[in-house]
Coordinates of C-alpha atoms and ligand atoms in Angstrom, one line a residue:
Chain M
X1 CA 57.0 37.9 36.7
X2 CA 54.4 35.7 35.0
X3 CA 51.1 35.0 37.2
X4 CA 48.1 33.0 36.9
X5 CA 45.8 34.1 39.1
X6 CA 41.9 32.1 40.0
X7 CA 39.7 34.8 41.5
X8 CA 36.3 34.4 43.4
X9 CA 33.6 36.3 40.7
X10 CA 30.5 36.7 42.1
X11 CA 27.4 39.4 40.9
X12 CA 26.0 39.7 43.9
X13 CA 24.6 37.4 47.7
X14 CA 22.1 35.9 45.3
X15 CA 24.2 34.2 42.5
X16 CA 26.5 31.5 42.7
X17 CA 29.8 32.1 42.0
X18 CA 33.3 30.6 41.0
X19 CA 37.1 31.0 40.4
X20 CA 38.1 32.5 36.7
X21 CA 41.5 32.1 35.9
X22 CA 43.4 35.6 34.5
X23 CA 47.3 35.8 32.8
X24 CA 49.3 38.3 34.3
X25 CA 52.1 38.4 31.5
X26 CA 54.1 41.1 33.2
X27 CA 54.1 42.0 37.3
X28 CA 57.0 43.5 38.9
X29 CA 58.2 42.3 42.0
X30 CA 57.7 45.7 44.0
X31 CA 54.2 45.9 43.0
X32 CA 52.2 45.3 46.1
X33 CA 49.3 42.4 46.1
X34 CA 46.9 45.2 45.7
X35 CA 48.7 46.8 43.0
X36 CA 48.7 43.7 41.3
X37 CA 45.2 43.7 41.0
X38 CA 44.6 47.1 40.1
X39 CA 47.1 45.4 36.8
X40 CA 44.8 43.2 36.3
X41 CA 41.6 45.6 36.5
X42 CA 42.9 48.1 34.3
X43 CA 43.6 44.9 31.8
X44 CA 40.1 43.8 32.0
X45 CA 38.6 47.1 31.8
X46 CA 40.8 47.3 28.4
X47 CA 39.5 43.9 27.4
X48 CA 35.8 45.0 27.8
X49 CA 35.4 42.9 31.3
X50 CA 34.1 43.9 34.6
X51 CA 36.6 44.7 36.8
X52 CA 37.4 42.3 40.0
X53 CA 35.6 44.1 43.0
X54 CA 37.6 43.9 45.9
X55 CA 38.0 46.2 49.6
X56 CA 40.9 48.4 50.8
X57 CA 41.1 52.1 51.8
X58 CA 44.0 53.0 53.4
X59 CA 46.4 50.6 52.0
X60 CA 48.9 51.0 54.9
X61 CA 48.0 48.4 57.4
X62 CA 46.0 49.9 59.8
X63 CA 42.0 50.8 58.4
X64 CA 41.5 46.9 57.9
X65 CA 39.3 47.1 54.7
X66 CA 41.7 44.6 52.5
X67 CA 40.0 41.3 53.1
X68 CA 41.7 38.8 50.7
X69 CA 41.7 34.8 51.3
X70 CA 45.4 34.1 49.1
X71 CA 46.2 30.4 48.8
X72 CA 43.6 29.5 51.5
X73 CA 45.3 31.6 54.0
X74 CA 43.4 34.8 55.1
X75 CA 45.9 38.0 54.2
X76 CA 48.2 35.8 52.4
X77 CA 51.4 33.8 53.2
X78 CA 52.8 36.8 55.6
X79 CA 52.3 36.7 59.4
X80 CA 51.3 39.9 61.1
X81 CA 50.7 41.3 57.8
X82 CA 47.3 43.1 56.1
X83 CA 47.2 41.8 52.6
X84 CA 47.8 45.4 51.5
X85 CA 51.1 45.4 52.9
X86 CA 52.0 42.2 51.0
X87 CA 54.2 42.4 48.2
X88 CA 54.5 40.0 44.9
X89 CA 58.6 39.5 45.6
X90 CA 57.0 36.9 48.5
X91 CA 55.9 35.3 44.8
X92 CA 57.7 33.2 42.2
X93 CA 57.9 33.7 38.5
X94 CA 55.5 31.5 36.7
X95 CA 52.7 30.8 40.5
X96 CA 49.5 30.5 40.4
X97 CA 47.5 32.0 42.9
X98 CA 43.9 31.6 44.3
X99 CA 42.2 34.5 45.8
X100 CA 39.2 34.0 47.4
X101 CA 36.9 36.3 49.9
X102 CA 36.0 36.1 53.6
X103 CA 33.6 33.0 53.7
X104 CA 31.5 33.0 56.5
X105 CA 27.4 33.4 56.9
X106 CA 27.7 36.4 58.6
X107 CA 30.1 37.9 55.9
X108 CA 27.8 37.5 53.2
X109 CA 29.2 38.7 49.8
X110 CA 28.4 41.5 47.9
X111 CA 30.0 41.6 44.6
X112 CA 33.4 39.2 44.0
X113 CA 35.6 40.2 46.7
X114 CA 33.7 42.3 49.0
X115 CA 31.5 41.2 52.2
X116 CA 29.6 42.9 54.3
X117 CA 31.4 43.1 57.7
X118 CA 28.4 44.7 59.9
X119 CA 28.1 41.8 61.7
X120 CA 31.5 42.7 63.6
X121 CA 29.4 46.6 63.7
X122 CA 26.6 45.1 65.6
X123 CA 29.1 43.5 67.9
X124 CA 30.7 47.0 68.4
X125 CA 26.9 48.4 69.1
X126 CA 26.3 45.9 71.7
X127 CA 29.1 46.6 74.0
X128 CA 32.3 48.5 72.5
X129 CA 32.0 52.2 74.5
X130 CA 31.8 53.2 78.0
X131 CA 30.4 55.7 80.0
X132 CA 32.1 59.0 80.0
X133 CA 30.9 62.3 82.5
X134 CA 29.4 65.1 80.0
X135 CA 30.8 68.7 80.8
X136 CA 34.4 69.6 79.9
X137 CA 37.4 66.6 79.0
X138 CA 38.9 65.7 82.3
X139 CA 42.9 65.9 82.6
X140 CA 44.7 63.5 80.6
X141 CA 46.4 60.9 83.0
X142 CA 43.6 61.7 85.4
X143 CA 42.8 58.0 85.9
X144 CA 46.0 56.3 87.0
X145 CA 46.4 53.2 84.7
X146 CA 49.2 50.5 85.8
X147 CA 51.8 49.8 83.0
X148 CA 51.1 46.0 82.4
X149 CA 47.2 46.8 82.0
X150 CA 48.0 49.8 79.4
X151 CA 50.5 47.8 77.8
X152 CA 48.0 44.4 77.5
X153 CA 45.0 46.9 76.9
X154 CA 46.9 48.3 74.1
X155 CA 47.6 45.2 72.6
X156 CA 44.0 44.3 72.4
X157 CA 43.1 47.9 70.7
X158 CA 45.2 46.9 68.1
X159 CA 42.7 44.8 66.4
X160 CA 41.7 46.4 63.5
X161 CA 38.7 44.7 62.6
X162 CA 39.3 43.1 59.8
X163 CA 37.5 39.6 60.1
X164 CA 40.8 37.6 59.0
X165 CA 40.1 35.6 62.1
X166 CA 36.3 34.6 61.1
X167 CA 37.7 33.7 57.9
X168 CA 40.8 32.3 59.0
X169 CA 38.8 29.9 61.8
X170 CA 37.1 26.6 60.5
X171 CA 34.4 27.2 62.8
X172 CA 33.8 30.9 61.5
X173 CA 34.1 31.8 65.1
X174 CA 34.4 35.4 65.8
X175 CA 35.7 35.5 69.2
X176 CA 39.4 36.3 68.8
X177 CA 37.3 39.5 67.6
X178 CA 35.1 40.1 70.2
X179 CA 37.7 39.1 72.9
X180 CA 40.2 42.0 71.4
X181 CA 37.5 44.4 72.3
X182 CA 36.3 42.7 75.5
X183 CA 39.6 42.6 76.9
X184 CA 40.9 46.1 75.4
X185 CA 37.8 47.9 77.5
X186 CA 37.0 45.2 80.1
X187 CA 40.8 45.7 81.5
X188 CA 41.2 49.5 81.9
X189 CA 39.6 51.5 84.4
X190 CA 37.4 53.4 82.7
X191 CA 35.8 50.3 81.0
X192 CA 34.9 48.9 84.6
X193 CA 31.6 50.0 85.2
X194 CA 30.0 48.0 82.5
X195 CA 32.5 45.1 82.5
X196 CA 30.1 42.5 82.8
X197 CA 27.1 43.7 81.1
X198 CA 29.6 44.5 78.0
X199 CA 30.7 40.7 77.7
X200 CA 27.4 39.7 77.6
X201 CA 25.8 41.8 75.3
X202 CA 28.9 41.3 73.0
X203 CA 28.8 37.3 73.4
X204 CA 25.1 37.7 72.6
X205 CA 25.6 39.8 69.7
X206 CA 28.2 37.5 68.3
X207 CA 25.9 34.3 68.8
X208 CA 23.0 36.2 67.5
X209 CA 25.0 36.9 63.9
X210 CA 25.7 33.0 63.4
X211 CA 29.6 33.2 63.8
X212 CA 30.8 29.7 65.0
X213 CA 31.9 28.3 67.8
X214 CA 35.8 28.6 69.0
X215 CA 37.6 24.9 69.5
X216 CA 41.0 26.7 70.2
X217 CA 42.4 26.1 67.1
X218 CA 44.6 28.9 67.0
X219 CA 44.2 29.4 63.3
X220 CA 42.7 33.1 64.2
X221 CA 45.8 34.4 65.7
X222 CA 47.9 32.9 63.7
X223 CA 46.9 35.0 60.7
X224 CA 45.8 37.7 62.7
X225 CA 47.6 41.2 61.2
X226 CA 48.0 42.5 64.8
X227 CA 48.7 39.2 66.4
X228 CA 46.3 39.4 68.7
X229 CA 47.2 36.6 71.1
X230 CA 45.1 33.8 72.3
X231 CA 44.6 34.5 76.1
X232 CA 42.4 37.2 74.8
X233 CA 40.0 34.7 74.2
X234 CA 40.7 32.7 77.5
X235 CA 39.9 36.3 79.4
X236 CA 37.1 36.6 76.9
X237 CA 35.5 33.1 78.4
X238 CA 36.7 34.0 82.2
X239 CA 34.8 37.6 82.0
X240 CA 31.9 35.9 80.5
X241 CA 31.5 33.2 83.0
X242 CA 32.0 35.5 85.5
X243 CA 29.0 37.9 84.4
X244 CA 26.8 35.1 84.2
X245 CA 28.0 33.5 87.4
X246 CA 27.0 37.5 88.9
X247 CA 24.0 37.5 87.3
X248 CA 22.1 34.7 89.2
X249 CA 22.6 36.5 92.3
X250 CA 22.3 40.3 91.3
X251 CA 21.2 42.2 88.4
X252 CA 23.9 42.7 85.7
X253 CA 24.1 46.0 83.8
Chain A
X1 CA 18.7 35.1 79.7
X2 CA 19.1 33.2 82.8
X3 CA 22.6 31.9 83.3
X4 CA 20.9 28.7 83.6
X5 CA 19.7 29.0 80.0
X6 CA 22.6 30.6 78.6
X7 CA 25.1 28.0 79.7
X8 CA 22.8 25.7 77.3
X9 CA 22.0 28.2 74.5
X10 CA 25.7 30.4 74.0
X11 CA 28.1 29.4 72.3
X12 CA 30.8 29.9 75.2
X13 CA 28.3 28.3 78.0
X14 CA 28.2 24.9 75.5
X15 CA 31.9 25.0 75.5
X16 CA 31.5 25.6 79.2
X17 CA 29.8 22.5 79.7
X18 CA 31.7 20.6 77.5
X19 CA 35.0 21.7 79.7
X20 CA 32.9 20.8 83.0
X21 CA 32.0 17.6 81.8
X22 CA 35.6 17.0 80.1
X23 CA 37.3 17.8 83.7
X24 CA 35.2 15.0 84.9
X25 CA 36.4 12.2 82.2
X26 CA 39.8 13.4 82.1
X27 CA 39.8 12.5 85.8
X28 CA 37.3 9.3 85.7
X29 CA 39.7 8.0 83.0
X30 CA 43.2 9.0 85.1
X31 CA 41.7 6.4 88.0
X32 CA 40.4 4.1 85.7
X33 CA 44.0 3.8 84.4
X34 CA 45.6 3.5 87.5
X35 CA 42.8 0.8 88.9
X36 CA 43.8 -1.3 85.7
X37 CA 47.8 -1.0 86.3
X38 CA 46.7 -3.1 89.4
X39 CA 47.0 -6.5 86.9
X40 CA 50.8 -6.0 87.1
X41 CA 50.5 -6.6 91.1
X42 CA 48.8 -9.6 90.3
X43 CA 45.6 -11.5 89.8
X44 CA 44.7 -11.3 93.4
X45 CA 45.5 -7.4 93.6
X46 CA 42.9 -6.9 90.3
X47 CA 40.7 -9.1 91.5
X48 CA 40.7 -7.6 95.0
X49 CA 40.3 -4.0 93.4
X50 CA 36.7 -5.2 91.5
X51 CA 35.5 -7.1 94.2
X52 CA 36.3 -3.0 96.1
X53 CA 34.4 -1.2 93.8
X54 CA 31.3 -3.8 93.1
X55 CA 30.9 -4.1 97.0
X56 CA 30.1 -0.4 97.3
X57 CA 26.0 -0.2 97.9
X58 CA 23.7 -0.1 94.9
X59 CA 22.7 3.0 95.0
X60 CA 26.0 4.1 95.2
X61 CA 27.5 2.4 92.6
X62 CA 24.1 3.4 90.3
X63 CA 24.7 7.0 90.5
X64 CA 28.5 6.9 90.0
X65 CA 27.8 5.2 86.8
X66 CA 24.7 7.7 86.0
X67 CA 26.8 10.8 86.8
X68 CA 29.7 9.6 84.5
X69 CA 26.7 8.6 81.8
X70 CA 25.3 12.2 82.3
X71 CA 28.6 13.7 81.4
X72 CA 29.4 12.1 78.9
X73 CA 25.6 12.3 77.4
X74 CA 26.0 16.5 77.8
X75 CA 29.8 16.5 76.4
X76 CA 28.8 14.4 72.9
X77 CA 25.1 16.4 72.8
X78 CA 27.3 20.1 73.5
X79 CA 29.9 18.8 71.2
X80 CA 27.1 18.0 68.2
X81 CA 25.3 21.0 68.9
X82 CA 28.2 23.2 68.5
X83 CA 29.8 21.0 65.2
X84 CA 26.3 21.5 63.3
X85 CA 26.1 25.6 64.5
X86 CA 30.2 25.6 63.3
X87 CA 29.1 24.4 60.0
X88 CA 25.8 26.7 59.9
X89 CA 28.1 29.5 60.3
X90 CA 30.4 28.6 57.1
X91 CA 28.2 27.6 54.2
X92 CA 30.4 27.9 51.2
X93 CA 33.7 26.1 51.8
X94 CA 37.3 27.6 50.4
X95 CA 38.0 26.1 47.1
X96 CA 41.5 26.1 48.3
X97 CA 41.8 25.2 51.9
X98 CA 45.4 25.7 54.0
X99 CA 45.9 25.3 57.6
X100 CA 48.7 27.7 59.4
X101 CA 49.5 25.7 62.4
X102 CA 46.5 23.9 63.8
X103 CA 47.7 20.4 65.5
X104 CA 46.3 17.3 63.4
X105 CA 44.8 16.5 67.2
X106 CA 43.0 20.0 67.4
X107 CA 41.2 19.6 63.5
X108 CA 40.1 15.7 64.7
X109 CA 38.5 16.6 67.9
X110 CA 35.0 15.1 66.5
X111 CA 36.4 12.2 64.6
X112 CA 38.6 10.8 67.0
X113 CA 34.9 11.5 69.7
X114 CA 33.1 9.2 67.9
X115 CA 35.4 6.6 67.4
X116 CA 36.1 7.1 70.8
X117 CA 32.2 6.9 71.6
X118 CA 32.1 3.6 69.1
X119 CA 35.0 2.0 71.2
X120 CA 33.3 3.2 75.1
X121 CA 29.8 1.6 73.7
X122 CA 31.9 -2.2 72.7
X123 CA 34.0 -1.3 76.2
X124 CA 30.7 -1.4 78.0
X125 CA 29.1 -4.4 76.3
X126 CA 32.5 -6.2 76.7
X127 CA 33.7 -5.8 80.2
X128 CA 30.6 -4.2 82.2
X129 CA 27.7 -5.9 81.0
X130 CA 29.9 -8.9 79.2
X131 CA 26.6 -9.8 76.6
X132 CA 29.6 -9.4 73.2
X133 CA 27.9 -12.6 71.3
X134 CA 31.2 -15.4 71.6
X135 CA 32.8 -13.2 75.1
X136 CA 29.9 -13.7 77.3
X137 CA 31.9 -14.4 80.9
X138 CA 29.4 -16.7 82.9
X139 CA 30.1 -14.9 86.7
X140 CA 29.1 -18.4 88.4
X141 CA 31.8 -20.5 86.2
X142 CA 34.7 -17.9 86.6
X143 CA 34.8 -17.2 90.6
X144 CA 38.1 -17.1 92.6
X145 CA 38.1 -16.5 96.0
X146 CA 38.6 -13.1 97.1
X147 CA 42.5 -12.4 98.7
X148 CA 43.4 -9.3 100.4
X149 CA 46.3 -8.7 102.3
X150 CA 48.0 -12.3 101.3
X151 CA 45.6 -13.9 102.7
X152 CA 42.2 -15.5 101.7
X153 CA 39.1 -13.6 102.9
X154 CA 36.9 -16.0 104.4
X155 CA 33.1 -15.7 105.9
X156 CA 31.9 -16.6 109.2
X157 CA 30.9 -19.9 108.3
X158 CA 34.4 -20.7 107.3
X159 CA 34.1 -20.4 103.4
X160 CA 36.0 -18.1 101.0
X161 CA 34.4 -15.2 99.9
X162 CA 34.1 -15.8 96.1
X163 CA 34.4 -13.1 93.8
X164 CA 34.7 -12.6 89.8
X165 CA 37.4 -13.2 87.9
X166 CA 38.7 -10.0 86.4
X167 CA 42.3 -10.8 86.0
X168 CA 40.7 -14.0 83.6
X169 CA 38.6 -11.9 82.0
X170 CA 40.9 -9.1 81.2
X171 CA 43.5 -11.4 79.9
X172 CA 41.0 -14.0 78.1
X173 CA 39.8 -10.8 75.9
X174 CA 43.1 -9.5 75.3
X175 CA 43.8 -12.6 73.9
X176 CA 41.9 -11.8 71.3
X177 CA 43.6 -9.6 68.4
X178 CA 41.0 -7.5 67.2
X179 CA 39.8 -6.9 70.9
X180 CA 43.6 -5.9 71.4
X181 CA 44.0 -3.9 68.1
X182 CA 40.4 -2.0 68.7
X183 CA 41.2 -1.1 72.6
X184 CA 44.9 0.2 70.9
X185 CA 43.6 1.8 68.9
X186 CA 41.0 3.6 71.0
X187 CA 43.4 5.1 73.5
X188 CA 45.4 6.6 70.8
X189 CA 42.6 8.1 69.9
X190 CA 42.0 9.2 73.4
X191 CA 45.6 10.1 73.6
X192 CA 45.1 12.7 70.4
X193 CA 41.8 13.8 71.8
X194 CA 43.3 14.6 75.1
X195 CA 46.3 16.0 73.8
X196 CA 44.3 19.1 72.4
X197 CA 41.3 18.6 75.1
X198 CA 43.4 19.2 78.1
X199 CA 44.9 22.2 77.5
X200 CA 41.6 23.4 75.5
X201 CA 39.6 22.6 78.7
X202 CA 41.6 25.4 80.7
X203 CA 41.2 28.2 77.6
X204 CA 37.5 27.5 77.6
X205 CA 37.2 28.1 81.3
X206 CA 39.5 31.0 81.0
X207 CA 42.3 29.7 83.2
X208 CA 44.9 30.4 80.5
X209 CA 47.6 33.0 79.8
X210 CA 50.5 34.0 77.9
X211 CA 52.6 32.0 80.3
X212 CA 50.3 29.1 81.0
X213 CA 49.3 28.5 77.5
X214 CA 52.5 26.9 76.4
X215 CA 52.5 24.7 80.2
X216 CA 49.5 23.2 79.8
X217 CA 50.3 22.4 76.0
X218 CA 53.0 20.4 77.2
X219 CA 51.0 19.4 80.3
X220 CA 48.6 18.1 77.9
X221 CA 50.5 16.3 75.7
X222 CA 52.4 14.4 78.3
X223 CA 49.3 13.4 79.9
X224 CA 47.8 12.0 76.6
X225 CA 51.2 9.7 76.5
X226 CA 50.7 9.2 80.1
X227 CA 47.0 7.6 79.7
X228 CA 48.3 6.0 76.6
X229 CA 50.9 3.9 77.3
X230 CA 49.1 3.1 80.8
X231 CA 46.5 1.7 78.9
X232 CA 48.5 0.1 76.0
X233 CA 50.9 -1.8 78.6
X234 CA 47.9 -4.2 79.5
X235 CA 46.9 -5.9 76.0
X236 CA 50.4 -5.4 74.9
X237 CA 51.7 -7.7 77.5
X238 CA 48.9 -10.3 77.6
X239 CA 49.7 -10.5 74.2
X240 CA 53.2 -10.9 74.6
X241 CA 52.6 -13.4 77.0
X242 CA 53.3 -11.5 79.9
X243 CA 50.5 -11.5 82.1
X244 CA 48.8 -15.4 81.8
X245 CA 46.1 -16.7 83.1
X246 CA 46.9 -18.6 85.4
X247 CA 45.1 -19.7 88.5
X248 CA 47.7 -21.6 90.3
X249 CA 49.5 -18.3 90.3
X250 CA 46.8 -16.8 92.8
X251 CA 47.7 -17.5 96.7
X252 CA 43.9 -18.5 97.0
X253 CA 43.9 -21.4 94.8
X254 CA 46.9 -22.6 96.3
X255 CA 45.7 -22.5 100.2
X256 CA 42.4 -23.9 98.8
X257 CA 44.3 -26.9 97.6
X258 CA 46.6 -27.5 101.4
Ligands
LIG301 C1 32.7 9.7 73.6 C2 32.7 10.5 72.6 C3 33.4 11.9 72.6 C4 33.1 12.8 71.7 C5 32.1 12.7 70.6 C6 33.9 14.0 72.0 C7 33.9 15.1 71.3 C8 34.6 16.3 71.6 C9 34.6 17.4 70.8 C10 33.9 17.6 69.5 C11 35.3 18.4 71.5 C12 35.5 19.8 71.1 C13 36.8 20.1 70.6 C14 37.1 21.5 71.0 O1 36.1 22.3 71.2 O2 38.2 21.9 71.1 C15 35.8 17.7 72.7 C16 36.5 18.4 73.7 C17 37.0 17.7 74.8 N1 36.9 16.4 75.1 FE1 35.8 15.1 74.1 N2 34.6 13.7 73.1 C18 34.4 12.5 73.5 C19 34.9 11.8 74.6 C20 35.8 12.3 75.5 C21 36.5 11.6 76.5 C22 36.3 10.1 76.8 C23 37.2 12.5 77.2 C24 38.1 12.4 78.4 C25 38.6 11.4 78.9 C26 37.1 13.8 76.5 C27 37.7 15.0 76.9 C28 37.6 16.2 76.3 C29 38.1 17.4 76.7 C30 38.9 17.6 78.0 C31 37.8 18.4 75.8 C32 38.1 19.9 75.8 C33 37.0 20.7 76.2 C34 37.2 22.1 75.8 O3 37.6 22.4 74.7 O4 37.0 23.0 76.7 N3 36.2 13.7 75.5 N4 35.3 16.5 72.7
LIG302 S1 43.7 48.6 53.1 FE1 43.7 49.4 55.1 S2 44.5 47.7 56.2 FE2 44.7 47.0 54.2

């Protein structure tokens, strides 16, 4: 199939950048998104041109290092889907397709494709572990854990991190983020013990990098790889006001 | 931080506010809608209803009106706080932009506000403190004594109590298209708003789930239609020549004139 494709070139944070357009005479269908552009590197490196710099590792859905705005829509026209698990048969013969990076402040760009995600780091640092006993690993199972809170905790752990939701959000709100990993430790038992001060060093964190504010869109989930589901977010606001609420009448954490 | 300051400062407390504040105009409004529906009963029913609420003491009535001033005040000042930190946080737009499934409602919260906030200011001027240049209702010319009950409500000394003439009023600016197209238009602006803003009120304060998510979506949409036709009903029939004004219709004019 016949593509033209209008990438995001940018040298670095301090340059302005814009969309060049590149001719893909000859794509097969199979070939994945990422594959595509690997075509189109190897034809600019052939041409004398700087390849197009863009993230991925594991290229299997799970590391959530592909970070690729397609069309406007933040891992491409696919629900539940990492853009490295896209493939060009979800393409016609003759498209043209925009690909843009992650725009948000707190994403600022590197080179092209790439941001810098440590905002979502800082986030982690701030609240994202719990206190374990040193000395030898207890028993697996030790901790009883009821089925419904594995099963929901488990759906929050599946957030991979990948900042679709900040991009995907017209707010550049990061809490569908922050509320997979608030709600992923904040609901099992071994999180407990620093429930509340964990919300609010995360909240903080987040507010402190310059991500938006959430007006419940929906837009985050809705091109979240992992569907991670809304009411994340609504346990997000509960554990937060919560903490607060405790922390005018004892000391939090 | 305090949680005093926080609820001020964070992004979540601003939102917190802005749900507090919303709870309290989602229910001012709900009343304020159901007081109005009184104009079907009648003149004397509407009339009978003001003369209710303006006979409550001063101070009373004063902070009422400054609570409901306050809460509004904090829900536009949150709401322009958050829309300039929103925009902050995304300096370089998408040259392509694409929405997945984001209600039109939901992406017009702030422009539907403040033609909202342009229609409560005109609302006010118009009806509360009547000083719209051409619509000024003199209270001495257009007094009707006061019926409740069926029956004319009369002092010790014998003579009617006198009260002002909403039902008049109310139909008199109706009357007048663009009053009638504007105030339309307004609550189906108030209708999108709340469509989104009800059920958003409930995720910000974390009283939302899997299972309640999709209730109070359809919660919120039918009260949007609910406050919406409520409030369309009255300038739609004065302008179809429903509701008149007409003061021979009113008991009290009648037992004046025996
Ligand atoms: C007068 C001017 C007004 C402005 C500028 C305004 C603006 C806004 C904005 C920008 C939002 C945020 C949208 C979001 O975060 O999802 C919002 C939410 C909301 N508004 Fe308003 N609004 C106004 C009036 C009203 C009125 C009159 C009512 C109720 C009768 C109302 C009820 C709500 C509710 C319930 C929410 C949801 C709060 C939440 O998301 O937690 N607003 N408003
Ligand atoms: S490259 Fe790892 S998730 Fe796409």
């Amino acid at each position: 199939m016949k593509l033209t494709l209008k990438v995001w070139r940018q040298k670095n944070n301090q340059t302005l950048g814009r969309l060049e357009t590149y001719v893909l005479e000859e794509v097969s269908e199979d070939s994945s998104f990422l594959e595509m552009l690997d075509i189109l590197n190897e034809q600019l490196i052939a041409d004398g041109q700087t390849p197009v710099a863009f993230d991925h590792d594991c290229r299997e859905g799970i590391c959530g290092m592909c970070s690729l705005t397609i069309n406007g829509i933040p891992h491409g026209p696919d629900g539940g889907t990492t853009v490295c698990q896209l493939h060009m048969r979800r393409f016609n013969d003759g498209d043209t397709i925009t690909i843009e990076p992650w725009r948000a402040r707190p994403f600022p760009i590197i080179k092209d494709l790439v941001t810098d995600r440590s905002s979502f780091d800082h986030i982690m640092q701030a609240g994202g572990f719990i206190s374990v006993r040193t000395g030898s690993a207890i028993d697996a199972n030790e901790i009883p854990v009821p089925k419904p809170v594995a099963d929901y905790a488990m759906d929050a752990a599946a957030c991979i991190g990948c900042g679709a939701c900040v991009a995907a959000c017209k707010n550049a709100s990061a809490m569908l983020f922050t509320s997979a990993k608030v709600a992923q430790l904040n609901s099992l038992p071994q999180g407990k013990p620093e429930k509340d001060r964990r919300v609010l060093a995360m909240v903080n964190a987040m507010d402190e990098a310059g991500f938006g504010s959430c007006t419940n869109y929906g837009e985050c989930s809705a091109v979240c790889p992992k569907e991670i589901p809304l009411d994340m977010i609504a346990k997000l606001n509960r554990d937060y006001i919560v903490a607060q609420t405790k922390s005018i009448f004892t000391k939090v954490g | 931080m305090s949680a005093l300051s926080a609820i001020f400062t964070t992004t979540i407390g601003r939102k917190v506010i802005m749900a507090l504040t919303g709870i309290v105009l989602v229910l001012f409004v709900l009343g304020h809608m159901a007081g109005n529906l009184l104009i079907f009963v009648g003149p004397d029913a509407i009339n009978a209803y003001a003369y209710q609420l303006h006979s409550m003491p001063a101070a009373l009535l004063w902070a009422i009106r400054l609570f409901l001033l306050v809460c509004a005040g904090l829900h536009i000042w949150m709401a322009v706080l958050l829309t300039i930190a929103s925009r902050r946080a995304r300096p370089q737009s998408y040259q392509q932009e694409a929405t997945v499934q984001a209600s039109y409602a939901s992406r017009t919260m702030r422009m539907s506000g403040i033609i909202l906030l342009a229609f409560i200011v005109f609302h006010i001027a118009h009806y509360t403190a009547r000083i719209v240049p051409g619509m000024e209702y003199d209270q001495s010319l257009v007094e009707v004594p006061l019926v409740q009950g069926g029956e004319v409500v009369l002092k010790s000394s014998g003579v009617p109590v006198m009260t002002f003439d909403v039902h008049t009023m109310m139909v008199q600016g109706f009357q007048v298209w663009w009053v009638s197209l504007f105030y339309l238009i307004a609550v189906g602006l108030l209708c999108m708003h709340l469509s989104h803003g009800f059920s958003s009120m409930f995720q910000t304060l974390g009283l939302r789930n899997r299972i309640w998510e999709v209730r109070l979506n359809r919660a919120g949409l039918a009260y949007g239609w609910l406050i919406f036709l409520g409030f369309a009903s009255i300038p739609l029939a004065v302008m179809a020549g429903m509701i008149q004004a007409d003061p021979s219709s009113s008991i009290a004019l009648v037992e004046l004139l025996k």
